[in-house]
Amino acid sequence: GQNIDQPTEMTATEGAIVQINCTYQTSGFNGLFWYQQHAGEAPTFLSYNVLDGLEEKGRFSSFLSRSKGYSYLLLKELQMKDSASYLCAVLDSNYQLIWGAGTKLIIKP
Amino acid sequence: SAVISQKPSRDICQRGTSLTIQCQVDSQVTMMFWYRQQPGQSLTLIATANQGSEATYESGFVIDKFPISRPNLTFSTLTVSNMSPEDSSIYLCSVSVGEHAEAFFGQGTRLTVV
């Protein structure tokens, strides 16, 4: 079966750095996405990786290792508004999105 | 990108009744996706709606329970039929557009069945 694993919850301090990990086992791979979802809102697109390596976009970076079936989302200079759930999703061989359950990130002052 | 207007944003319904959720996209798209999200859980794909053909349902979801319409390339509806409390959830419509075919979502419909 297809599976995506993320930690259920993480806590970090305002101004700090946090890394949210995602491991996946899917039938094929056509890219990995990270989404941010604030409570009561729809997910919004953060990043996309299809090749190994690091993609940087402002305070957020995303890393991919296809051989390890592993990705992480790195958030720097954390702000209170970063408190949200972060969803990892993989596009499989049928171009269907497989979603992780999300990691709830709690930012403390 | 895409902007999706979804309504209603929330509703409280009596068991045994039906609710139709609408999604309007600001551009023409081939496929629209309907998801369900239980609190604290992953997005679960209900079905994929193509214009001009019957929707494709995922395992565990059937057309009689979740009929879908797709009359044109910018609009779709999902009906939750004969509702029970187990249908209480957030329902989201989505399209995949953009450089990486990233998903864009409607605002979601928070459904409570009592």
Coordinates of N, CA and C in Angstrom, one line a residue:
Chain A
G1 N 0.8 -1.2 0.0 CA 0.0 0.0 0.0 C 0.8 1.2 0.0
Q2 N 0.2 2.3 -0.1 CA 0.9 3.6 -0.2 C 0.8 4.3 1.2
N3 N 1.9 4.9 1.6 CA 2.0 5.4 3.0 C 2.9 6.6 3.1
I4 N 2.4 7.6 3.8 CA 3.2 8.8 4.1 C 3.2 9.0 5.6
D5 N 4.4 9.2 6.2 CA 4.5 9.3 7.6 C 5.1 10.7 7.9
Q6 N 4.4 11.3 8.9 CA 4.9 12.6 9.4 C 4.6 12.6 10.9
P7 N 5.4 13.3 11.7 CA 5.1 13.4 13.1 C 3.7 14.1 13.3
T8 N 3.0 13.7 14.3 CA 1.7 14.2 14.6 C 1.7 15.7 15.0
E9 N 2.7 16.0 15.9 CA 2.8 17.3 16.5 C 4.2 17.7 16.8
M10 N 4.5 19.0 16.7 CA 5.8 19.5 17.1 C 5.6 20.8 17.7
T11 N 6.5 21.1 18.6 CA 6.5 22.4 19.3 C 7.8 23.1 19.1
A12 N 7.8 24.4 18.8 CA 9.0 25.2 18.7 C 8.8 26.6 19.2
T13 N 9.9 27.3 19.4 CA 9.9 28.6 20.0 C 10.0 29.7 18.9
E14 N 9.3 30.8 19.1 CA 9.3 31.9 18.2 C 10.8 32.3 17.9
G15 N 11.1 32.5 16.6 CA 12.5 32.9 16.3 C 13.4 31.8 16.0
A16 N 13.0 30.6 16.4 CA 13.9 29.4 16.2 C 13.7 28.8 14.8
I17 N 14.3 27.6 14.7 CA 14.2 26.8 13.4 C 13.6 25.5 13.7
V18 N 12.8 25.0 12.8 CA 12.2 23.7 13.0 C 12.2 22.9 11.7
Q19 N 12.4 21.6 11.9 CA 12.5 20.7 10.7 C 11.4 19.7 10.8
I20 N 10.5 19.6 9.8 CA 9.4 18.7 9.8 C 9.7 17.6 8.8
N21 N 9.8 16.4 9.2 CA 10.2 15.3 8.4 C 9.0 14.6 7.8
C22 N 9.2 14.0 6.6 CA 8.2 13.2 5.9 C 8.8 12.0 5.2
T23 N 8.4 10.8 5.5 CA 8.9 9.7 4.7 C 7.7 9.1 4.0
Y24 N 8.0 8.5 2.8 CA 6.9 8.1 2.0 C 7.2 6.7 1.3
Q25 N 6.2 5.9 1.1 CA 6.3 4.7 0.3 C 5.1 4.7 -0.6
T26 N 5.4 5.0 -1.9 CA 4.3 5.1 -2.9 C 4.6 4.3 -4.1
S27 N 3.5 4.1 -4.9 CA 3.7 3.4 -6.2 C 4.1 4.4 -7.2
G28 N 5.4 4.6 -7.4 CA 5.9 5.6 -8.3 C 6.0 7.0 -7.6
F29 N 6.7 7.9 -8.3 CA 6.9 9.2 -7.7 C 7.0 10.2 -8.8
N30 N 6.2 11.2 -8.7 CA 6.2 12.3 -9.7 C 6.3 13.7 -9.0
G31 N 6.8 13.7 -7.8 CA 6.9 15.0 -7.1 C 6.4 14.9 -5.7
L32 N 6.9 15.8 -4.9 CA 6.4 15.9 -3.5 C 6.1 17.3 -3.2
F33 N 5.0 17.5 -2.5 CA 4.5 18.9 -2.1 C 4.4 19.0 -0.6
W34 N 4.6 20.3 -0.2 CA 4.3 20.7 1.2 C 3.2 21.7 1.1
Y35 N 2.3 21.6 2.0 CA 1.2 22.5 2.2 C 1.1 23.0 3.6
Q36 N 0.6 24.2 3.8 CA 0.3 24.7 5.1 C -1.2 24.8 5.3
Q37 N -1.7 24.4 6.4 CA -3.1 24.5 6.7 C -3.4 25.1 8.1
H38 N -3.9 26.3 8.1 CA -4.3 26.9 9.4 C -5.6 26.3 9.8
A39 N -5.8 26.3 11.1 CA -7.0 25.7 11.6 C -8.3 26.3 11.0
G40 N -9.2 25.4 10.5 CA -10.4 25.9 9.9 C -10.3 26.4 8.5
E41 N -9.1 26.3 7.9 CA -8.9 26.8 6.6 C -8.4 25.7 5.6
A42 N -8.4 26.0 4.4 CA -8.0 25.0 3.4 C -6.5 25.0 3.3
P43 N -5.9 23.9 2.8 CA -4.4 23.9 2.6 C -4.0 24.9 1.6
T44 N -2.8 25.4 1.7 CA -2.2 26.3 0.7 C -0.8 25.8 0.4
F45 N -0.5 25.9 -0.9 CA 0.8 25.4 -1.4 C 2.0 26.1 -0.9
L46 N 3.0 25.3 -0.4 CA 4.2 25.9 0.0 C 5.4 25.6 -0.9
S47 N 5.6 24.3 -1.3 CA 6.8 24.0 -2.0 C 6.6 22.7 -2.8
Y48 N 7.5 22.5 -3.8 CA 7.5 21.3 -4.6 C 8.9 20.9 -4.9
N49 N 9.1 19.6 -4.7 CA 10.4 19.0 -5.0 C 10.2 17.7 -5.9
V50 N 11.0 17.7 -7.0 CA 10.9 16.5 -7.8 C 12.3 15.9 -8.0
L51 N 13.3 16.7 -7.9 CA 14.7 16.2 -7.9 C 15.3 16.3 -6.5
D52 N 16.3 15.5 -6.3 CA 17.0 15.5 -5.0 C 17.6 16.9 -4.7
G53 N 17.6 17.2 -3.5 CA 18.2 18.5 -3.1 C 17.3 19.4 -2.3
L54 N 17.8 20.6 -2.2 CA 17.1 21.6 -1.3 C 16.6 22.7 -2.2
E55 N 15.3 23.0 -2.0 CA 14.6 24.1 -2.6 C 14.4 25.2 -1.5
E56 N 14.9 26.4 -1.8 CA 14.7 27.4 -0.8 C 13.7 28.5 -1.3
K57 N 12.9 28.9 -0.4 CA 11.9 30.0 -0.7 C 11.7 30.8 0.5
G58 N 12.5 31.8 0.7 CA 12.3 32.7 1.8 C 12.7 32.0 3.1
R59 N 11.8 32.1 4.1 CA 12.1 31.4 5.4 C 11.9 29.9 5.3
F60 N 11.2 29.4 4.3 CA 10.9 28.0 4.1 C 11.8 27.3 3.1
S61 N 12.3 26.2 3.4 CA 13.1 25.3 2.5 C 12.5 23.9 2.6
S62 N 12.6 23.2 1.4 CA 12.2 21.8 1.4 C 13.3 21.0 0.8
F63 N 13.5 19.8 1.3 CA 14.6 18.9 0.9 C 14.0 17.6 0.5
L64 N 14.6 17.0 -0.5 CA 14.1 15.7 -1.0 C 15.3 14.7 -1.3
S65 N 15.1 13.5 -0.8 CA 16.0 12.4 -1.2 C 15.1 11.3 -1.7
R66 N 15.1 11.1 -3.0 CA 14.2 10.1 -3.6 C 14.7 8.7 -3.2
S67 N 16.0 8.5 -3.1 CA 16.5 7.1 -2.8 C 16.1 6.7 -1.4
K68 N 15.9 7.6 -0.5 CA 15.5 7.3 0.9 C 14.0 7.5 1.1
G69 N 13.3 8.0 0.1 CA 11.9 8.2 0.3 C 11.7 9.2 1.4
Y70 N 12.4 10.3 1.4 CA 12.4 11.2 2.5 C 12.4 12.7 2.1
S71 N 11.7 13.5 2.9 CA 11.7 14.9 2.6 C 11.6 15.6 4.0
Y72 N 12.1 16.8 4.0 CA 11.8 17.6 5.2 C 11.5 19.1 4.8
L73 N 10.7 19.7 5.6 CA 10.4 21.1 5.5 C 11.1 21.8 6.6
L74 N 11.9 22.8 6.3 CA 12.6 23.6 7.2 C 12.1 25.0 7.3
L75 N 11.7 25.4 8.5 CA 11.1 26.7 8.7 C 12.1 27.5 9.6
K76 N 12.5 28.6 9.1 CA 13.5 29.5 9.9 C 12.8 30.7 10.5
E77 N 13.4 31.3 11.5 CA 12.9 32.5 12.1 C 11.4 32.4 12.3
L78 N 11.1 31.4 13.1 CA 9.7 31.1 13.3 C 8.9 32.3 13.8
Q79 N 7.7 32.5 13.3 CA 6.8 33.5 13.7 C 5.5 32.8 14.3
M80 N 4.8 33.6 15.1 CA 3.6 33.0 15.7 C 2.6 32.6 14.6
K81 N 2.6 33.3 13.5 CA 1.6 33.0 12.4 C 2.0 31.6 11.7
D82 N 3.2 31.1 12.0 CA 3.5 29.8 11.4 C 2.9 28.6 12.1
S83 N 2.2 28.9 13.2 CA 1.4 27.9 13.9 C 0.3 27.4 12.9
A84 N 0.4 26.1 12.6 CA -0.5 25.5 11.6 C -0.1 24.1 11.4
S85 N -0.9 23.4 10.6 CA -0.5 22.0 10.2 C 0.2 22.0 8.9
Y86 N 1.2 21.2 8.8 CA 2.0 21.1 7.6 C 1.8 19.7 7.0
L87 N 1.3 19.7 5.7 CA 0.9 18.4 5.1 C 2.0 18.1 4.0
C88 N 2.4 16.9 4.0 CA 3.3 16.4 3.0 C 2.4 15.5 2.0
A89 N 2.6 15.7 0.7 CA 1.8 15.0 -0.3 C 2.7 14.5 -1.4
V90 N 2.5 13.3 -1.9 CA 3.3 12.8 -3.0 C 2.4 12.5 -4.2
L91 N 2.9 12.8 -5.4 CA 2.2 12.5 -6.6 C 2.7 11.2 -7.1
D92 N 1.8 10.2 -7.2 CA 2.3 8.9 -7.5 C 2.3 8.6 -9.0
S93 N 2.5 7.4 -9.4 CA 2.7 7.1 -10.8 C 1.5 7.3 -11.6
N94 N 0.3 7.4 -11.0 CA -0.9 7.7 -11.7 C -1.3 9.2 -11.6
Y95 N -0.3 10.0 -11.1 CA -0.5 11.4 -10.9 C -1.6 11.7 -9.9
Q96 N -1.8 10.8 -8.9 CA -2.7 11.0 -7.9 C -2.0 11.5 -6.6
L97 N -2.5 12.5 -5.9 CA -1.9 13.0 -4.7 C -2.2 12.0 -3.6
I98 N -1.1 11.6 -2.9 CA -1.3 10.8 -1.7 C -0.9 11.7 -0.5
W99 N -1.7 11.9 0.4 CA -1.5 12.9 1.5 C -1.1 12.3 2.8
G100 N -0.2 12.9 3.5 CA 0.1 12.6 4.9 C -0.9 13.2 5.8
A101 N -0.9 12.7 7.0 CA -1.9 13.2 8.0 C -1.7 14.6 8.5
G102 N -0.5 15.1 8.2 CA -0.1 16.4 8.6 C 0.6 16.5 10.0
T103 N 1.4 17.5 10.1 CA 2.1 17.8 11.4 C 1.6 19.1 12.0
K104 N 1.0 19.0 13.2 CA 0.6 20.2 13.8 C 1.8 20.9 14.5
L105 N 2.1 22.1 14.1 CA 3.2 22.9 14.6 C 2.7 23.9 15.6
I106 N 3.2 23.9 16.8 CA 2.8 24.8 17.8 C 4.0 25.7 18.1
I107 N 3.8 27.0 17.9 CA 4.9 28.0 18.2 C 4.6 28.7 19.5
K108 N 5.6 28.6 20.4 CA 5.5 29.3 21.7 C 6.4 30.5 21.7
P109 N 5.9 31.6 22.4 CA 6.7 32.8 22.5 C 7.9 32.6 23.3
Chain B
S1 N -2.1 29.9 -10.9 CA -2.9 29.7 -9.7 C -4.4 29.6 -10.1
A2 N -5.2 29.3 -9.1 CA -6.7 29.2 -9.3 C -7.4 29.7 -8.0
V3 N -8.5 30.4 -8.2 CA -9.3 30.8 -7.1 C -10.6 30.0 -7.2
I4 N -10.9 29.4 -6.1 CA -12.1 28.5 -6.0 C -13.0 29.0 -5.0
S5 N -14.3 29.3 -5.4 CA -15.3 29.7 -4.4 C -16.1 28.5 -4.1
Q6 N -16.2 28.2 -2.8 CA -16.9 27.0 -2.4 C -18.0 27.4 -1.4
K7 N -19.2 26.9 -1.5 CA -20.2 27.2 -0.6 C -21.2 26.0 -0.4
P8 N -21.8 25.9 0.7 CA -21.7 26.8 1.9 C -20.4 26.5 2.6
S9 N -20.0 27.5 3.5 CA -18.8 27.3 4.3 C -19.0 26.4 5.4
R10 N -20.3 26.3 5.9 CA -20.6 25.4 7.0 C -22.1 25.2 7.0
D11 N -22.5 24.1 7.6 CA -23.9 23.8 7.7 C -24.1 22.7 8.8
I12 N -25.3 22.8 9.4 CA -25.7 21.8 10.4 C -27.0 21.2 9.8
C13 N -27.0 19.9 9.6 CA -28.0 19.2 8.9 C -28.6 18.1 9.8
Q14 N -29.9 17.8 9.5 CA -30.5 16.7 10.2 C -30.2 15.4 9.5
R15 N -30.0 14.3 10.3 CA -29.8 13.0 9.7 C -30.9 12.7 8.7
G16 N -30.5 12.0 7.6 CA -31.5 11.6 6.6 C -31.7 12.6 5.5
T17 N -31.2 13.8 5.7 CA -31.3 14.8 4.6 C -30.1 14.8 3.8
S18 N -30.1 15.7 2.8 CA -29.0 15.8 1.8 C -28.5 17.2 1.8
L19 N -27.2 17.4 1.5 CA -26.6 18.7 1.3 C -25.8 18.7 0.0
T20 N -26.0 19.8 -0.8 CA -25.2 20.0 -2.0 C -24.2 21.1 -1.8
I21 N -23.0 20.8 -2.1 CA -21.9 21.7 -2.0 C -21.4 22.1 -3.4
Q22 N -21.2 23.4 -3.5 CA -20.9 23.9 -4.9 C -19.5 24.5 -4.9
C23 N -18.8 24.3 -6.0 CA -17.5 24.9 -6.2 C -17.4 25.6 -7.6
Q24 N -17.0 26.8 -7.6 CA -16.8 27.6 -8.8 C -15.4 28.0 -8.9
V25 N -14.7 27.7 -10.1 CA -13.3 28.0 -10.3 C -13.2 29.1 -11.3
D26 N -12.2 30.0 -11.1 CA -12.1 31.2 -11.9 C -11.4 30.9 -13.3
S27 N -11.1 29.6 -13.6 CA -10.6 29.3 -14.9 C -11.1 27.9 -15.3
Q28 N -10.9 27.6 -16.5 CA -11.4 26.3 -17.0 C -10.4 25.2 -16.6
V29 N -10.8 24.1 -16.0 CA -10.0 23.0 -15.6 C -10.6 21.7 -16.0
T30 N -9.8 20.8 -16.4 CA -10.3 19.5 -16.9 C -10.8 18.6 -15.7
M31 N -10.1 18.6 -14.6 CA -10.5 17.7 -13.5 C -10.7 18.6 -12.2
M32 N -11.7 18.2 -11.5 CA -11.9 18.8 -10.2 C -12.0 17.6 -9.2
F33 N -11.4 17.8 -8.0 CA -11.3 16.8 -7.0 C -12.1 17.1 -5.8
W34 N -12.8 16.1 -5.2 CA -13.5 16.3 -4.0 C -12.9 15.5 -2.9
Y35 N -12.6 16.1 -1.7 CA -11.9 15.5 -0.6 C -12.8 15.6 0.6
R36 N -12.5 14.7 1.6 CA -13.1 14.8 2.9 C -11.9 14.8 3.9
Q37 N -12.1 15.6 4.9 CA -11.0 15.7 5.9 C -11.6 15.7 7.3
Q38 N -11.4 14.6 8.0 CA -11.8 14.5 9.4 C -10.8 15.3 10.3
P39 N -11.3 15.8 11.4 CA -10.4 16.6 12.3 C -9.1 15.9 12.6
G40 N -8.0 16.5 12.3 CA -6.7 16.0 12.7 C -6.2 14.9 11.8
Q41 N -6.9 14.7 10.7 CA -6.6 13.5 9.8 C -6.2 14.0 8.4
S42 N -5.8 13.1 7.6 CA -5.3 13.4 6.2 C -6.5 13.7 5.3
L43 N -6.2 14.3 4.2 CA -7.2 14.5 3.2 C -7.5 13.1 2.5
T44 N -8.8 12.8 2.4 CA -9.2 11.5 1.7 C -9.9 11.9 0.4
L45 N -9.4 11.4 -0.7 CA -10.1 11.7 -2.0 C -11.4 10.9 -2.1
I46 N -12.5 11.6 -2.3 CA -13.8 11.0 -2.6 C -13.9 10.6 -4.0
A47 N -13.7 11.6 -4.9 CA -13.9 11.3 -6.3 C -13.2 12.4 -7.2
T48 N -13.0 12.0 -8.4 CA -12.5 13.0 -9.4 C -13.6 13.3 -10.4
A49 N -13.9 14.5 -10.7 CA -15.0 14.9 -11.5 C -14.4 15.5 -12.8
N50 N -14.8 14.8 -13.9 CA -14.4 15.3 -15.3 C -15.7 15.8 -16.0
Q51 N -15.5 16.9 -16.7 CA -16.6 17.5 -17.4 C -17.0 16.5 -18.6
G52 N -18.3 16.3 -18.6 CA -18.9 15.5 -19.7 C -18.8 14.0 -19.5
S53 N -18.3 13.5 -18.3 CA -18.3 12.1 -18.1 C -18.6 11.9 -16.6
E54 N -18.9 10.6 -16.3 CA -19.2 10.3 -14.9 C -18.0 10.4 -14.0
A55 N -18.2 10.8 -12.8 CA -17.1 11.0 -11.8 C -16.5 9.6 -11.5
T56 N -15.2 9.6 -11.2 CA -14.5 8.4 -10.8 C -14.4 8.4 -9.3
Y57 N -14.9 7.4 -8.6 CA -15.0 7.3 -7.2 C -13.9 6.4 -6.6
E58 N -13.4 6.8 -5.5 CA -12.4 6.0 -4.8 C -13.0 4.9 -4.0
S59 N -12.2 4.0 -3.6 CA -12.7 2.9 -2.8 C -13.3 3.4 -1.6
G60 N -14.5 2.9 -1.3 CA -15.2 3.3 -0.1 C -16.2 4.4 -0.3
F61 N -16.3 4.9 -1.5 CA -17.2 6.0 -1.8 C -18.0 5.6 -3.0
V62 N -19.3 5.8 -3.0 CA -20.2 5.4 -4.1 C -21.1 6.5 -4.6
I63 N -21.5 6.4 -5.8 CA -22.2 7.5 -6.4 C -23.6 7.8 -5.8
D64 N -24.2 6.7 -5.3 CA -25.5 6.9 -4.6 C -25.4 7.8 -3.4
K65 N -24.3 7.7 -2.7 CA -24.1 8.4 -1.5 C -23.5 9.8 -1.7
F66 N -22.7 9.9 -2.7 CA -22.0 11.2 -3.1 C -22.1 11.5 -4.5
P67 N -23.3 11.8 -5.0 CA -23.5 12.1 -6.4 C -22.8 13.4 -6.7
I68 N -22.2 13.5 -7.9 CA -21.4 14.6 -8.3 C -21.9 15.1 -9.7
S69 N -21.9 16.4 -9.8 CA -22.2 17.0 -11.2 C -21.1 17.8 -11.6
R70 N -20.9 17.8 -12.9 CA -19.8 18.6 -13.5 C -20.3 19.1 -14.9
P71 N -21.2 20.1 -14.8 CA -21.9 20.6 -16.0 C -21.0 21.3 -17.0
N72 N -19.9 21.9 -16.5 CA -19.0 22.7 -17.4 C -17.6 22.7 -16.8
L73 N -16.6 23.4 -17.4 CA -15.2 23.3 -17.0 C -14.9 24.2 -15.8
T74 N -15.8 24.9 -15.3 CA -15.5 25.8 -14.1 C -16.4 25.5 -12.9
F75 N -17.2 24.5 -12.9 CA -18.2 24.3 -11.9 C -18.4 22.8 -11.6
S76 N -18.6 22.5 -10.3 CA -19.0 21.2 -9.9 C -19.7 21.2 -8.6
T77 N -20.6 20.2 -8.4 CA -21.3 20.1 -7.1 C -21.0 18.6 -6.5
L78 N -21.0 18.6 -5.2 CA -21.0 17.3 -4.5 C -22.2 17.3 -3.6
T79 N -23.0 16.2 -3.7 CA -24.1 16.1 -2.7 C -23.8 15.0 -1.7
V80 N -24.0 15.2 -0.5 CA -23.9 14.2 0.6 C -25.3 13.8 0.9
S81 N -25.6 12.5 0.5 CA -27.0 12.1 0.6 C -27.3 11.3 1.8
N82 N -28.6 11.3 2.2 CA -29.1 10.5 3.4 C -28.0 10.6 4.5
M83 N -27.8 11.8 5.0 CA -26.7 12.0 5.9 C -26.9 11.3 7.3
S84 N -25.8 10.9 7.8 CA -25.7 10.4 9.2 C -24.6 11.1 9.9
P85 N -24.6 11.0 11.2 CA -23.5 11.7 12.0 C -22.1 11.4 11.5
E86 N -21.9 10.2 11.0 CA -20.6 9.8 10.5 C -20.1 10.6 9.3
D87 N -21.0 11.3 8.7 CA -20.7 12.2 7.5 C -20.2 13.5 8.0
S88 N -20.3 13.8 9.3 CA -19.8 15.1 9.8 C -18.3 15.2 9.5
S89 N -17.9 16.2 8.8 CA -16.5 16.3 8.3 C -16.3 17.7 7.6
I90 N -15.1 17.9 7.1 CA -14.9 19.1 6.2 C -14.8 18.5 4.8
Y91 N -15.5 19.1 3.9 CA -15.4 18.7 2.5 C -14.7 19.8 1.7
L92 N -13.8 19.4 0.9 CA -13.0 20.3 0.1 C -13.0 20.0 -1.4
C93 N -13.2 21.0 -2.2 CA -12.9 20.8 -3.6 C -11.6 21.3 -4.0
S94 N -11.0 20.8 -5.1 CA -9.6 21.1 -5.4 C -9.4 21.0 -6.9
V95 N -8.5 21.8 -7.4 CA -8.0 21.6 -8.8 C -6.5 21.6 -8.8
S96 N -5.9 21.0 -9.8 CA -4.4 21.0 -9.9 C -4.0 21.8 -11.1
V97 N -3.4 22.9 -10.9 CA -3.0 23.8 -12.0 C -1.7 24.4 -11.7
G98 N -1.1 25.1 -12.5 CA 0.1 25.8 -12.2 C 1.3 25.0 -12.7
E99 N 2.5 25.6 -12.5 CA 3.8 25.1 -13.0 C 4.0 23.6 -12.6
H100 N 3.7 23.3 -11.4 CA 3.9 21.9 -10.9 C 2.6 21.1 -10.7
A101 N 1.5 21.6 -11.3 CA 0.2 21.0 -11.0 C -0.1 20.9 -9.6
E102 N 0.3 22.0 -8.8 CA 0.0 22.0 -7.4 C -1.5 22.2 -7.2
A103 N -2.0 21.7 -6.1 CA -3.4 21.7 -5.8 C -3.8 23.0 -5.2
F104 N -4.9 23.5 -5.6 CA -5.6 24.7 -5.0 C -6.9 24.2 -4.5
F105 N -7.3 24.8 -3.4 CA -8.5 24.3 -2.7 C -9.6 25.4 -2.5
G106 N -10.8 25.0 -2.5 CA -11.9 25.9 -2.0 C -11.7 26.0 -0.5
Q107 N -12.5 26.9 0.0 CA -12.4 27.3 1.4 C -12.9 26.1 2.4
G108 N -13.6 25.1 1.8 CA -14.0 24.0 2.6 C -15.4 24.2 3.1
T109 N -16.1 23.1 3.3 CA -17.5 23.1 3.9 C -17.4 22.3 5.2
R110 N -17.7 22.9 6.3 CA -17.7 22.2 7.5 C -19.1 21.7 7.8
L111 N -19.3 20.4 7.7 CA -20.6 19.8 7.8 C -20.8 19.1 9.2
T112 N -21.9 19.4 9.8 CA -22.2 18.7 11.1 C -23.6 18.1 10.9
V113 N -23.7 16.8 11.2 CA -25.0 16.1 11.0 C -25.4 15.7 12.4
V114 N -26.6 16.1 12.7 CA -27.2 15.9 14.1 C -28.4 15.0 14.0

